[in-house]
Short mmCIF file of C-alpha atoms in Angstrom, two decimals:
data_model
loop_
_atom_site.label_atom_id
_atom_site.label_comp_id
_atom_site.label_asym_id
_atom_site.label_seq_id
_atom_site.Cartn_x
_atom_site.Cartn_y
_atom_site.Cartn_z
CA MET A 1 0.00 0.00 0.00
CA LYS A 2 1.39 3.38 -1.02
CA LEU A 3 1.55 5.60 2.04
CA SER A 4 2.01 9.35 2.02
CA GLN A 5 1.50 11.99 4.65
CA THR A 6 1.28 15.72 5.18
CA ILE A 7 3.40 17.31 7.91
CA ARG A 8 2.38 20.58 9.57
CA PHE A 9 3.21 22.35 12.82
CA ALA A 10 0.98 23.51 15.65
CA THR A 11 2.09 26.07 18.22
CA ALA A 12 1.63 25.34 21.92
CA GLU A 13 0.71 27.94 24.54
CA ASP A 14 4.37 28.55 25.40
CA GLY A 15 5.40 28.90 21.75
CA THR A 16 6.77 25.36 21.34
CA ARG A 17 6.42 24.00 17.80
CA ILE A 18 4.68 20.63 17.68
CA ALA A 19 5.12 18.51 14.54
CA MET A 20 1.91 16.91 13.24
CA ALA A 21 1.41 14.36 10.46
CA SER A 22 -1.78 13.31 8.68
CA CYS A 23 -2.42 10.21 6.54
CA GLY A 24 -5.56 9.12 4.69
CA GLN A 25 -9.05 10.54 4.40
CA GLY A 26 -12.31 10.10 6.28
CA GLN A 27 -13.24 10.09 9.93
CA VAL A 28 -10.43 11.66 11.99
CA ILE A 29 -8.50 9.50 14.45
CA LEU A 30 -6.16 11.61 16.59
CA ARG A 31 -3.43 9.77 18.46
CA ALA A 32 -2.31 11.41 21.69
CA ALA A 33 1.47 11.66 22.07
CA HIS A 34 3.46 8.81 23.57
CA TRP A 35 7.08 8.29 24.48
CA LEU A 36 8.66 7.14 21.20
CA SER A 37 7.58 9.12 18.16
CA HIS A 38 9.13 10.63 15.04
CA VAL A 39 6.45 11.50 12.48
CA ASP A 40 8.90 11.44 9.57
CA TYR A 41 11.02 8.45 10.55
CA ASP A 42 7.96 6.35 11.52
CA LEU A 43 6.76 6.28 7.91
CA GLU A 44 9.30 3.60 6.96
CA SER A 45 9.23 1.81 10.30
CA PRO A 46 8.61 -1.98 10.38
CA VAL A 47 6.83 -1.40 13.71
CA TRP A 48 4.81 1.81 13.17
CA ARG A 49 4.23 1.75 9.40
CA PRO A 50 1.64 -1.08 9.65
CA TRP A 51 -0.25 1.07 12.18
CA LEU A 52 -0.24 4.02 9.79
CA GLN A 53 -1.49 1.80 6.97
CA ALA A 54 -4.25 0.21 9.05
CA LEU A 55 -5.56 3.39 10.67
CA SER A 56 -5.39 5.54 7.53
CA ALA A 57 -6.98 2.99 5.18
CA HIS A 58 -10.49 4.38 5.84
CA ASN A 59 -9.75 7.30 8.17
CA ARG A 60 -7.65 10.44 8.42
CA PHE A 61 -5.06 9.41 10.98
CA VAL A 62 -3.42 12.36 12.76
CA ARG A 63 -0.47 11.98 15.10
CA TYR A 64 2.19 14.29 16.50
CA ASP A 65 5.61 14.26 18.15
CA PRO A 66 5.78 15.27 21.81
CA ARG A 67 7.86 18.28 22.75
CA GLY A 68 11.56 17.45 22.92
CA CYS A 69 11.14 14.61 20.42
CA GLY A 70 11.06 13.89 16.70
CA LEU A 71 10.42 16.93 14.52
CA SER A 72 8.93 18.97 17.37
CA ASP A 73 11.14 21.53 19.12
CA ARG A 74 13.97 19.59 20.77
CA HIS A 75 15.37 22.20 23.16
CA VAL A 76 12.44 22.78 25.48
CA PHE A 77 12.63 23.74 29.15
CA ASP A 78 9.16 22.58 30.18
CA LEU A 79 8.73 18.81 29.75
CA SER A 80 5.97 18.47 32.34
CA VAL A 81 2.81 16.42 31.94
CA GLU A 82 0.88 19.70 32.11
CA ALA A 83 2.76 20.89 29.02
CA TRP A 84 1.89 17.62 27.27
CA HIS A 85 -1.80 18.26 28.01
CA ALA A 86 -1.51 21.75 26.49
CA ASP A 87 0.23 20.34 23.40
CA LEU A 88 -2.62 17.87 22.80
CA ALA A 89 -5.12 20.71 23.13
CA ALA A 90 -3.16 22.77 20.58
CA VAL A 91 -3.05 19.91 18.08
CA ALA A 92 -6.75 19.16 18.57
CA ALA A 93 -7.61 22.83 18.06
CA SER A 94 -6.03 22.66 14.60
CA ILE A 95 -8.43 19.90 13.51
CA GLU A 96 -11.34 21.49 11.65
CA GLU A 97 -13.76 18.60 12.07
CA PRO A 98 -16.04 19.19 15.08
CA ARG A 99 -15.54 15.68 16.49
CA PHE A 100 -12.90 12.98 16.21
CA VAL A 101 -11.85 9.61 17.61
CA LEU A 102 -9.18 10.02 20.29
CA LEU A 103 -6.63 7.20 20.53
CA GLY A 104 -4.38 6.79 23.57
CA LEU A 105 -1.51 4.29 23.49
CA SER A 106 0.52 3.73 26.67
CA GLN A 107 0.89 7.08 28.52
CA GLY A 108 -1.08 8.68 25.70
CA GLY A 109 -4.10 7.09 27.37
CA ALA A 110 -3.82 9.43 30.36
CA LEU A 111 -3.59 12.46 28.06
CA ALA A 112 -6.61 11.24 26.12
CA ILE A 113 -8.67 10.70 29.28
CA ALA A 114 -7.95 14.21 30.57
CA TYR A 115 -8.74 15.77 27.18
CA ALA A 116 -11.99 13.81 26.74
CA LEU A 117 -13.15 14.93 30.17
CA LYS A 118 -12.35 18.58 29.48
CA TYR A 119 -13.64 18.65 25.88
CA PRO A 120 -16.31 15.92 25.64
CA GLU A 121 -18.00 17.74 22.76
CA ARG A 122 -14.93 17.10 20.55
CA VAL A 123 -14.49 13.37 21.27
CA SER A 124 -16.86 10.95 19.53
CA HIS A 125 -15.05 7.80 20.71
CA LEU A 126 -12.18 7.12 23.11
CA VAL A 127 -9.83 4.20 22.39
CA LEU A 128 -7.21 3.14 24.92
CA LEU A 129 -4.61 0.48 24.05
CA ASN A 130 -2.11 -0.82 26.61
CA ALA A 131 -2.72 2.38 28.53
CA TYR A 132 -2.52 3.16 32.22
CA GLY A 133 -4.26 5.46 34.65
CA GLN A 134 -1.40 5.48 37.16
CA GLY A 135 2.30 5.72 36.35
CA ALA A 136 4.90 3.52 38.03
CA ARG A 137 5.65 5.99 40.84
CA ALA A 138 1.99 6.84 41.39
CA ARG A 139 0.96 3.21 41.75
CA ALA A 140 4.03 2.06 43.70
CA GLN A 141 3.06 0.65 47.10
CA THR A 142 6.38 -0.78 48.27
CA GLU A 143 9.93 0.52 48.47
CA ALA A 144 10.96 -2.11 45.92
CA GLU A 145 8.40 -0.81 43.42
CA ARG A 146 9.57 2.77 43.92
CA LEU A 147 13.18 1.67 43.49
CA GLU A 148 12.27 -0.17 40.28
CA ALA A 149 10.71 2.99 38.83
CA GLU A 150 13.71 5.10 39.80
CA THR A 151 16.15 2.52 38.41
CA LEU A 152 14.41 2.46 35.04
CA VAL A 153 14.77 6.25 34.74
CA ASN A 154 18.50 6.00 35.53
CA PHE A 155 18.87 3.10 33.11
CA VAL A 156 17.38 5.26 30.36
CA ARG A 157 19.71 8.11 31.26
CA ILE A 158 22.84 5.97 30.86
CA GLY A 159 21.74 3.44 28.23
CA TRP A 160 19.43 5.32 25.86
CA GLY A 161 20.45 4.99 22.23
CA ARG A 162 23.77 3.32 22.99
CA ASP A 163 25.08 0.86 20.43
CA ASN A 164 25.28 -1.84 23.06
CA PRO A 165 23.36 -5.13 22.58
CA ALA A 166 22.68 -5.47 26.32
CA PHE A 167 21.02 -2.07 26.56
CA CYS A 168 19.17 -2.50 23.26
CA ARG A 169 17.75 -5.89 24.25
CA PHE A 170 16.53 -4.49 27.56
CA PHE A 171 14.44 -1.74 25.95
CA THR A 172 13.19 -3.71 22.95
CA ASN A 173 12.11 -6.60 25.20
CA LEU A 174 9.99 -4.17 27.22
CA PHE A 175 8.13 -2.95 24.15
CA ILE A 176 8.21 -5.70 21.50
CA PRO A 177 9.59 -8.92 23.06
CA ASP A 178 8.09 -10.98 20.21
CA GLY A 179 9.43 -8.70 17.49
CA THR A 180 11.78 -9.79 14.71
CA ALA A 181 15.49 -8.98 14.64
CA GLU A 182 14.77 -6.20 12.11
CA GLN A 183 12.04 -4.72 14.30
CA HIS A 184 14.37 -4.80 17.31
CA ARG A 185 17.15 -3.15 15.34
CA TRP A 186 14.83 -0.42 14.17
CA TRP A 187 13.56 0.20 17.71
CA GLY A 188 17.12 0.85 18.84
CA ASP A 189 17.59 3.25 15.93
CA LEU A 190 14.36 5.02 16.86
CA GLU A 191 15.76 5.86 20.29
CA ARG A 192 18.71 7.66 18.71
CA GLN A 193 16.48 9.43 16.18
CA THR A 194 13.73 10.51 18.57
CA ALA A 195 15.24 12.12 21.65
CA THR A 196 18.38 12.56 23.73
CA ALA A 197 18.95 10.33 26.75
CA ASP A 198 18.33 13.23 29.13
CA VAL A 199 15.02 14.17 27.51
CA ALA A 200 13.89 10.54 27.39
CA ALA A 201 14.71 10.13 31.10
CA GLN A 202 12.94 13.37 32.08
CA LEU A 203 9.83 12.41 30.14
CA LEU A 204 9.78 8.93 31.69
CA TRP A 205 10.05 10.41 35.19
CA GLN A 206 7.12 12.72 34.44
CA MET A 207 5.03 9.83 33.10
CA GLN A 208 5.67 7.77 36.20
CA GLY A 209 3.80 10.36 38.27
CA ILE A 210 0.61 10.24 36.15
CA ASP A 211 -2.62 9.53 38.03
CA VAL A 212 -5.93 10.00 36.19
CA LEU A 213 -8.05 7.22 37.70
CA ASP A 214 -10.32 9.72 39.45
CA LEU A 215 -10.74 11.62 36.18
CA ALA A 216 -11.50 8.38 34.33
CA ALA A 217 -14.46 7.71 36.62
CA MET A 218 -16.08 10.97 35.48
CA LEU A 219 -15.94 10.22 31.74
CA ARG A 220 -19.14 9.89 29.74
CA VAL A 221 -17.64 9.09 26.34
CA PRO A 222 -18.01 5.76 24.46
CA THR A 223 -14.79 3.96 25.34
CA LEU A 224 -12.97 0.89 24.06
CA ILE A 225 -10.08 -0.45 26.15
CA ALA A 226 -7.76 -3.23 24.94
CA HIS A 227 -4.73 -4.56 26.80
CA SER A 228 -2.13 -7.27 26.18
CA ARG A 229 -2.20 -9.94 28.89
CA GLY A 230 1.58 -10.29 28.83
CA ASP A 231 2.47 -6.60 28.34
CA MET A 232 6.04 -6.19 29.59
CA ARG A 233 5.79 -2.40 29.78
CA VAL A 234 2.37 -1.74 31.35
CA PRO A 235 0.80 -4.40 33.60
CA PHE A 236 -2.45 -5.97 32.37
CA ASP A 237 -4.03 -4.92 35.66
CA GLN A 238 -3.76 -1.27 34.60
CA GLY A 239 -6.08 -1.92 31.68
CA CYS A 240 -8.51 -3.69 34.01
CA LYS A 241 -8.50 -0.73 36.40
CA LEU A 242 -9.28 1.73 33.63
CA ALA A 243 -12.10 -0.47 32.35
CA ALA A 244 -13.56 -0.66 35.87
CA ALA A 245 -13.26 3.10 36.36
CA ILE A 246 -14.75 4.35 33.07
CA PRO A 247 -18.55 3.95 32.99
CA GLY A 248 -19.73 1.66 30.20
CA ALA A 249 -16.25 0.96 28.85
CA ARG A 250 -15.79 -2.18 26.72
CA PHE A 251 -12.70 -4.17 27.72
CA VAL A 252 -10.86 -6.52 25.34
CA PRO A 253 -8.01 -8.71 26.65
CA LEU A 254 -5.40 -9.39 23.97
CA GLU A 255 -3.28 -12.54 23.79
CA SER A 256 0.08 -10.84 23.34
CA LYS A 257 3.29 -9.99 25.17
CA ASN A 258 3.90 -6.89 23.07
CA HIS A 259 3.30 -3.37 24.32
CA VAL A 260 3.10 -2.28 20.68
CA LEU A 261 1.05 -4.81 18.70
CA LEU A 262 2.72 -6.27 15.60
CA PRO A 263 0.79 -7.15 12.40
CA ASP A 264 1.84 -10.82 12.30
CA GLU A 265 0.34 -11.73 15.69
CA PRO A 266 -3.29 -12.82 16.25
CA ALA A 267 -3.91 -9.96 18.69
CA TRP A 268 -3.44 -7.49 15.82
CA ASN A 269 -6.47 -8.83 13.94
CA VAL A 270 -8.53 -9.02 17.13
CA PHE A 271 -7.82 -5.38 17.98
CA GLN A 272 -8.39 -4.08 14.44
CA THR A 273 -11.68 -5.98 14.25
CA GLU A 274 -12.80 -4.69 17.65
CA LEU A 275 -11.85 -1.14 16.66
CA ALA A 276 -13.77 -1.33 13.38
CA ALA A 277 -16.86 -2.64 15.18
CA PHE A 278 -16.58 0.03 17.87
CA LEU A 279 -16.39 2.79 15.25
CA GLY A 280 -19.19 1.27 13.18
CA GLN A 281 -16.85 0.58 10.27
CA ASP A 282 -17.01 -3.20 10.26
CA ARG A 283 -19.90 -3.63 7.81
CA TRP A 284 -18.09 -2.28 4.75
CA MET A 285 -14.83 -3.92 5.78
CA ARG A 286 -16.27 -7.42 5.43
CA PRO A 287 -18.46 -9.27 2.92
CA ARG A 288 -22.14 -8.53 3.45
CA ALA A 289 -22.96 -12.12 4.46
CA VAL A 290 -20.30 -11.99 7.19
CA SER A 291 -21.33 -8.52 8.37
CA GLU A 292 -24.96 -9.57 8.71
CA ALA A 293 -24.20 -12.88 10.44
CA GLY A 294 -23.79 -11.27 13.85
CA LEU A 295 -20.29 -12.61 14.49
CA THR A 296 -18.50 -11.29 17.54
CA PRO A 297 -15.14 -9.59 16.85
CA ALA A 298 -13.33 -12.67 18.20
CA GLU A 299 -15.37 -14.95 15.90
CA ALA A 300 -14.70 -12.68 12.91
CA ALA A 301 -10.96 -12.80 13.68
CA LEU A 302 -11.09 -16.62 13.86
CA LEU A 303 -12.91 -16.72 10.51
CA ASP A 304 -10.08 -14.63 9.02
CA LEU A 305 -7.60 -17.31 10.07
CA VAL A 306 -9.77 -20.00 8.46
CA ALA A 307 -9.82 -17.94 5.27
CA GLU A 308 -6.00 -17.81 5.40
CA GLY A 309 -6.02 -21.61 5.11
CA LEU A 310 -5.00 -22.48 8.67
CA ASP A 311 -6.31 -25.75 10.14
CA ASN A 312 -7.72 -26.05 13.67
CA ARG A 313 -4.39 -27.00 15.21
CA ALA A 314 -2.57 -24.06 13.63
CA ILE A 315 -5.36 -21.67 14.67
CA ALA A 316 -5.23 -23.03 18.22
CA GLU A 317 -1.48 -22.41 18.37
CA ARG A 318 -1.86 -18.87 16.98
CA LEU A 319 -4.61 -17.97 19.47
CA GLY A 320 -3.27 -19.87 22.48
CA LYS A 321 -6.40 -22.05 22.67
CA SER A 322 -7.08 -25.77 22.55
CA ALA A 323 -8.05 -27.41 19.26
CA LYS A 324 -11.33 -28.47 20.88
CA THR A 325 -12.17 -24.84 21.75
CA VAL A 326 -11.45 -23.77 18.17
CA ARG A 327 -13.61 -26.59 16.83
CA ASN A 328 -16.51 -25.57 19.08
CA GLN A 329 -16.19 -21.90 18.09
CA LEU A 330 -16.15 -22.82 14.41
CA SER A 331 -19.40 -24.76 14.88
CA VAL A 332 -21.02 -21.58 16.21
CA ILE A 333 -19.55 -19.52 13.34
CA PHE A 334 -20.79 -22.03 10.72
CA SER A 335 -24.25 -21.90 12.26
CA LYS A 336 -24.34 -18.09 12.16
CA LEU A 337 -23.14 -18.06 8.54
CA GLY A 338 -25.61 -20.77 7.52
CA VAL A 339 -22.90 -23.05 6.13
CA HIS A 340 -22.04 -26.67 6.82
CA SER A 341 -18.35 -26.96 5.97
CA ARG A 342 -15.01 -25.22 6.20
CA SER A 343 -14.83 -24.74 2.43
CA GLN A 344 -18.26 -23.07 2.38
CA ALA A 345 -17.19 -20.72 5.20
CA ILE A 346 -14.06 -19.74 3.27
CA VAL A 347 -16.14 -18.95 0.18
CA VAL A 348 -18.40 -16.69 2.24
CA ALA A 349 -15.43 -15.01 3.97
CA LEU A 350 -13.71 -14.24 0.67
CA SER A 351 -16.77 -13.25 -1.34
CA ARG A 352 -17.25 -9.65 -2.48
#
């Protein structure tokens, strides 16, 4: 898929230039800033490019670099969370559409929650992926947990962007433990491209103090929350806490260890299917017979694997389920589709 983007700059309250990039056309999805971002460099990334392709295929996907990072102003005195909130407001103010989908990944989730509470008239849907309501210092209850948070900041300060396999493996295994060698190599390059070690450490320390759980409980915006069960960066429990706090939120556990989902893992399809259903975009993304069959997002994702030609054993291994569970789920799917065999289901899934 050919991918192009437009880069512009917004100006924050304190005069800081914030780099913004836009891909695709349609309903606007605005991604709140997160730690690692470079709107120009991300375009060719084996980790972020699939996200740009997926989210801009039927939408206008807008993202921006946080202050001190990427193409935004690098030499900035104020790196506080409060400044990050103001930057999101400045970017959002530049979007002409009256309402948009607000996407929060990782610490971007806290920014998105605060914005949605302050400007509910602008946010049509809130999507939180591997996000947290409390940073590591805010949720620490023991001295060991506080020491762990402090140690990580110091580790970033001395190891960020270094061409040292030990340091590189530590950071990449926090974010994409199941990534390929190429994806791991690129992640290490991203550190050097995105921010200095001092800025990265300061931003991490600020993030660790985030606490928006009380704000989350006051939200009245349609919300989808998805979280990887084995997330090495943000504990699965943080996703559960957000889902419990936000009234009416839909929670989707993902079978993944990755903090950033990768396109070759089953959790990718599950999340993309859930997102399309949540935004009401699933009907034109699938054949009419499938759309009208009333499949759940998990069932639709399983049908996709059948259409790829995988047998029950292979599907079970991909999804971390037993072959018997897959067989039982397929029986339900066949019944909903009105078919009697695997080959008939594949025909329906691939029909246009």
